[in-house]
């Protein structure tokens, strides 16, 4: 388990890029808290990324740089 820089929570594409660089046998999971509003879980298996938001309204309310 590695801690990544806090600045990665500002850029979903950057978080996914860094997770691709982590060594893994069966996939990589990253968790990022975005202020006190919600968290994002990203699971990478092969070249496919799955993203889970803890609060569905965050998809509309939060200004995501990478959509």
Coordinates of N, CA, C and O in Angstrom, one line a residue:
X1 N 0.8 -1.2 0.0 CA 0.0 0.0 0.0 C 0.9 1.2 0.0 O 1.8 1.4 0.8
X2 N 0.7 2.1 -1.0 CA 1.4 3.4 -1.1 C 0.5 4.6 -0.9 O -0.6 4.5 -1.4
X3 N 1.0 5.6 -0.3 CA 0.2 6.9 -0.3 C 0.7 7.7 -1.5 O 1.9 7.9 -1.7
X4 N -0.3 8.2 -2.2 CA 0.0 9.1 -3.3 C -0.2 10.6 -3.0 O -0.8 10.9 -2.0
X5 N 0.4 11.5 -3.7 CA 0.3 12.9 -3.4 C -1.2 13.3 -3.4 O -2.0 12.9 -4.2
X6 N -1.5 14.2 -2.5 CA -2.9 14.8 -2.4 C -3.4 15.5 -3.6 O -4.5 15.4 -4.0
X7 N -2.5 16.0 -4.4 CA -2.8 16.8 -5.6 C -3.5 15.9 -6.6 O -4.2 16.4 -7.5
X8 N -3.3 14.6 -6.5 CA -4.0 13.7 -7.5 C -5.5 13.6 -7.4 O -6.2 13.2 -8.3
X9 N -6.0 14.1 -6.2 CA -7.5 14.1 -6.1 C -8.1 15.2 -6.9 O -9.3 15.2 -7.1
X10 N -7.3 16.1 -7.5 CA -7.8 17.2 -8.3 C -7.9 16.8 -9.8 O -8.5 17.5 -10.6
X11 N -7.4 15.6 -10.1 CA -7.4 15.2 -11.5 C -7.6 13.7 -11.7 O -6.7 12.9 -11.3
X12 N -8.8 13.3 -12.1 CA -9.1 11.9 -12.2 C -8.2 11.2 -13.2 O -7.7 10.1 -13.0
X13 N -7.9 11.8 -14.3 CA -7.0 11.2 -15.3 C -5.6 11.0 -14.8 O -4.9 10.0 -15.0
X14 N -5.1 12.0 -14.0 CA -3.8 11.9 -13.3 C -3.8 10.7 -12.3 O -2.8 10.0 -12.2
X15 N -4.9 10.6 -11.6 CA -4.9 9.5 -10.6 C -4.9 8.1 -11.3 O -4.2 7.2 -10.9
X16 N -5.6 8.0 -12.4 CA -5.7 6.7 -13.1 C -4.3 6.5 -13.8 O -3.8 5.3 -13.7
X17 N -3.6 7.5 -14.2 CA -2.3 7.3 -14.8 C -1.3 6.8 -13.8 O -0.5 5.9 -14.1
X18 N -1.3 7.4 -12.6 CA -0.4 7.0 -11.5 C -0.7 5.5 -11.1 O 0.2 4.7 -10.8
X19 N -2.0 5.2 -11.0 CA -2.4 3.8 -10.6 C -1.9 2.8 -11.7 O -1.5 1.7 -11.3
X20 N -1.9 3.2 -12.9 CA -1.4 2.3 -14.0 C 0.1 2.0 -13.8 O 0.6 0.9 -14.2
X21 N 0.8 2.9 -13.1 CA 2.3 2.7 -12.9 C 2.6 1.8 -11.6 O 3.7 1.5 -11.4
X22 N 1.6 1.5 -10.8 CA 1.8 0.7 -9.6 C 1.9 -0.8 -10.0 O 1.1 -1.3 -10.8
X23 N 2.8 -1.5 -9.4 CA 3.0 -2.9 -9.7 C 1.8 -3.7 -9.1 O 1.4 -3.4 -8.0
X24 N 1.3 -4.6 -9.9 CA 0.2 -5.4 -9.4 C 0.0 -6.7 -10.2 O 0.3 -6.8 -11.4
X25 N -0.4 -7.8 -9.5 CA -0.6 -9.0 -10.2 C -2.1 -9.1 -10.6 O -2.4 -9.6 -11.7
X26 N -3.0 -8.7 -9.7 CA -4.4 -8.9 -10.0 C -5.2 -7.6 -10.1 O -6.4 -7.7 -9.9
X27 N -4.6 -6.5 -10.4 CA -5.3 -5.3 -10.5 C -4.9 -4.3 -9.4 O -4.2 -4.7 -8.4
X28 N -5.2 -3.0 -9.6 CA -4.9 -2.0 -8.6 C -6.1 -1.2 -8.2 O -7.0 -1.0 -9.0
X29 N -6.2 -0.9 -6.9 CA -7.3 -0.1 -6.4 C -6.8 1.2 -5.8 O -5.8 1.1 -5.0
X30 N -7.4 2.3 -6.1 CA -7.0 3.6 -5.5 C -8.2 4.2 -4.9 O -9.3 4.2 -5.5
X31 N -8.0 4.8 -3.7 CA -9.1 5.5 -3.0 C -8.6 7.0 -2.8 O -7.5 7.2 -2.4
X32 N -9.5 7.9 -3.1 CA -9.2 9.3 -2.9 C -10.4 10.1 -2.3 O -11.5 10.0 -2.8
X33 N -10.1 10.7 -1.2 CA -11.1 11.6 -0.6 C -11.0 12.9 -1.2 O -10.0 13.5 -1.4
X34 N -12.2 13.5 -1.5 CA -12.3 14.8 -2.1 C -12.9 15.7 -1.1 O -14.1 15.7 -0.9
X35 N -12.0 16.5 -0.4 CA -12.4 17.3 0.7 C -13.2 16.5 1.7 O -12.9 15.4 1.9
X36 N -14.3 17.0 2.2 CA -15.1 16.2 3.1 C -16.4 15.9 2.4 O -17.4 15.5 3.0
X37 N -16.4 16.0 1.1 CA -17.7 15.8 0.3 C -18.0 14.4 -0.1 O -19.1 13.9 0.0
X38 N -17.0 13.7 -0.6 CA -17.2 12.3 -1.1 C -15.8 11.6 -1.4 O -14.8 12.3 -1.2
X39 N -15.9 10.4 -1.7 CA -14.6 9.7 -2.1 C -14.8 9.0 -3.4 O -15.9 8.8 -3.9
X40 N -13.7 8.8 -4.1 CA -13.6 8.1 -5.4 C -12.8 6.8 -5.2 O -11.7 6.9 -4.6
X41 N -13.3 5.7 -5.7 CA -12.6 4.5 -5.7 C -12.3 4.1 -7.2 O -13.3 4.2 -8.0
X42 N -11.1 3.8 -7.5 CA -10.7 3.5 -8.9 C -10.1 2.1 -8.9 O -9.2 1.8 -8.1
X43 N -10.6 1.2 -9.7 CA -10.1 -0.2 -9.9 C -9.6 -0.4 -11.3 O -10.3 -0.1 -12.2
X44 N -8.3 -0.7 -11.4 CA -7.7 -1.0 -12.7 C -7.4 -2.5 -12.8 O -6.8 -3.1 -12.0
X45 N -7.9 -3.1 -13.9 CA -7.6 -4.4 -14.2 C -7.3 -4.4 -15.7 O -8.1 -4.1 -16.6
X46 N -6.0 -4.7 -16.0 CA -5.5 -4.6 -17.3 C -5.5 -3.2 -17.8 O -5.1 -2.3 -17.1
X47 N -6.1 -2.9 -18.9 CA -6.2 -1.5 -19.4 C -7.6 -0.8 -19.1 O -7.8 0.3 -19.5
X48 N -8.4 -1.5 -18.3 CA -9.8 -1.0 -18.0 C -9.8 -0.4 -16.6 O -9.4 -1.0 -15.7
X49 N -10.4 0.8 -16.5 CA -10.6 1.5 -15.2 C -12.1 1.6 -14.9 O -12.9 1.9 -15.7
X50 N -12.4 1.2 -13.7 CA -13.8 1.3 -13.2 C -13.7 2.3 -12.1 O -12.8 2.3 -11.2
X51 N -14.7 3.3 -12.1 CA -14.7 4.4 -11.1 C -16.0 4.3 -10.3 O -17.1 4.2 -10.9
X52 N -15.9 4.4 -9.0 CA -17.0 4.4 -8.1 C -17.0 5.7 -7.3 O -16.0 6.1 -6.7
X53 N -18.2 6.5 -7.4 CA -18.3 7.7 -6.5 C -19.2 7.3 -5.3 O -20.2 6.7 -5.5
X54 N -18.8 7.8 -4.2 CA -19.5 7.5 -3.0 C -20.8 8.3 -2.9 O -21.7 7.9 -2.1
X55 N -20.9 9.3 -3.7 CA -22.1 10.2 -3.7 C -22.4 10.5 -5.1 O -21.7 11.2 -5.8
X56 N -23.5 10.0 -5.6 CA -23.9 10.1 -7.1 C -24.0 11.6 -7.5 O -23.7 12.0 -8.6
X57 N -24.5 12.5 -6.6 CA -24.6 13.9 -6.9 C -23.3 14.5 -7.2 O -23.2 15.6 -7.8
X58 N -22.2 14.0 -6.7 CA -20.9 14.5 -7.0 C -20.6 14.5 -8.5 O -19.8 15.4 -8.9
X59 N -21.1 13.6 -9.2 CA -20.9 13.6 -10.7 C -21.4 14.8 -11.3 O -20.8 15.2 -12.4
X60 N -22.4 15.4 -10.8 CA -23.0 16.6 -11.4 C -22.5 17.9 -10.7 O -22.4 19.0 -11.3
X61 N -22.3 17.8 -9.4 CA -22.0 19.0 -8.6 C -20.6 19.4 -8.6 O -20.2 20.6 -8.3
X62 N -19.6 18.5 -8.7 CA -18.2 18.7 -8.6 C -17.6 19.1 -9.9 O -17.8 18.4 -10.9
X63 N -16.8 20.1 -10.0 CA -16.2 20.5 -11.3 C -15.0 19.6 -11.6 O -13.9 19.8 -11.3
X64 N -15.2 18.5 -12.3 CA -14.2 17.5 -12.7 C -13.4 18.1 -13.9 O -14.0 18.4 -14.9
X65 N -12.1 18.1 -13.8 CA -11.3 18.5 -15.0 C -11.3 17.5 -16.1 O -11.2 17.8 -17.2
X66 N -11.4 16.2 -15.7 CA -11.4 15.1 -16.7 C -12.7 14.4 -16.7 O -13.1 13.7 -15.8
X67 N -13.5 14.6 -17.8 CA -14.8 13.9 -17.8 C -14.8 13.0 -19.0 O -14.3 13.2 -20.0

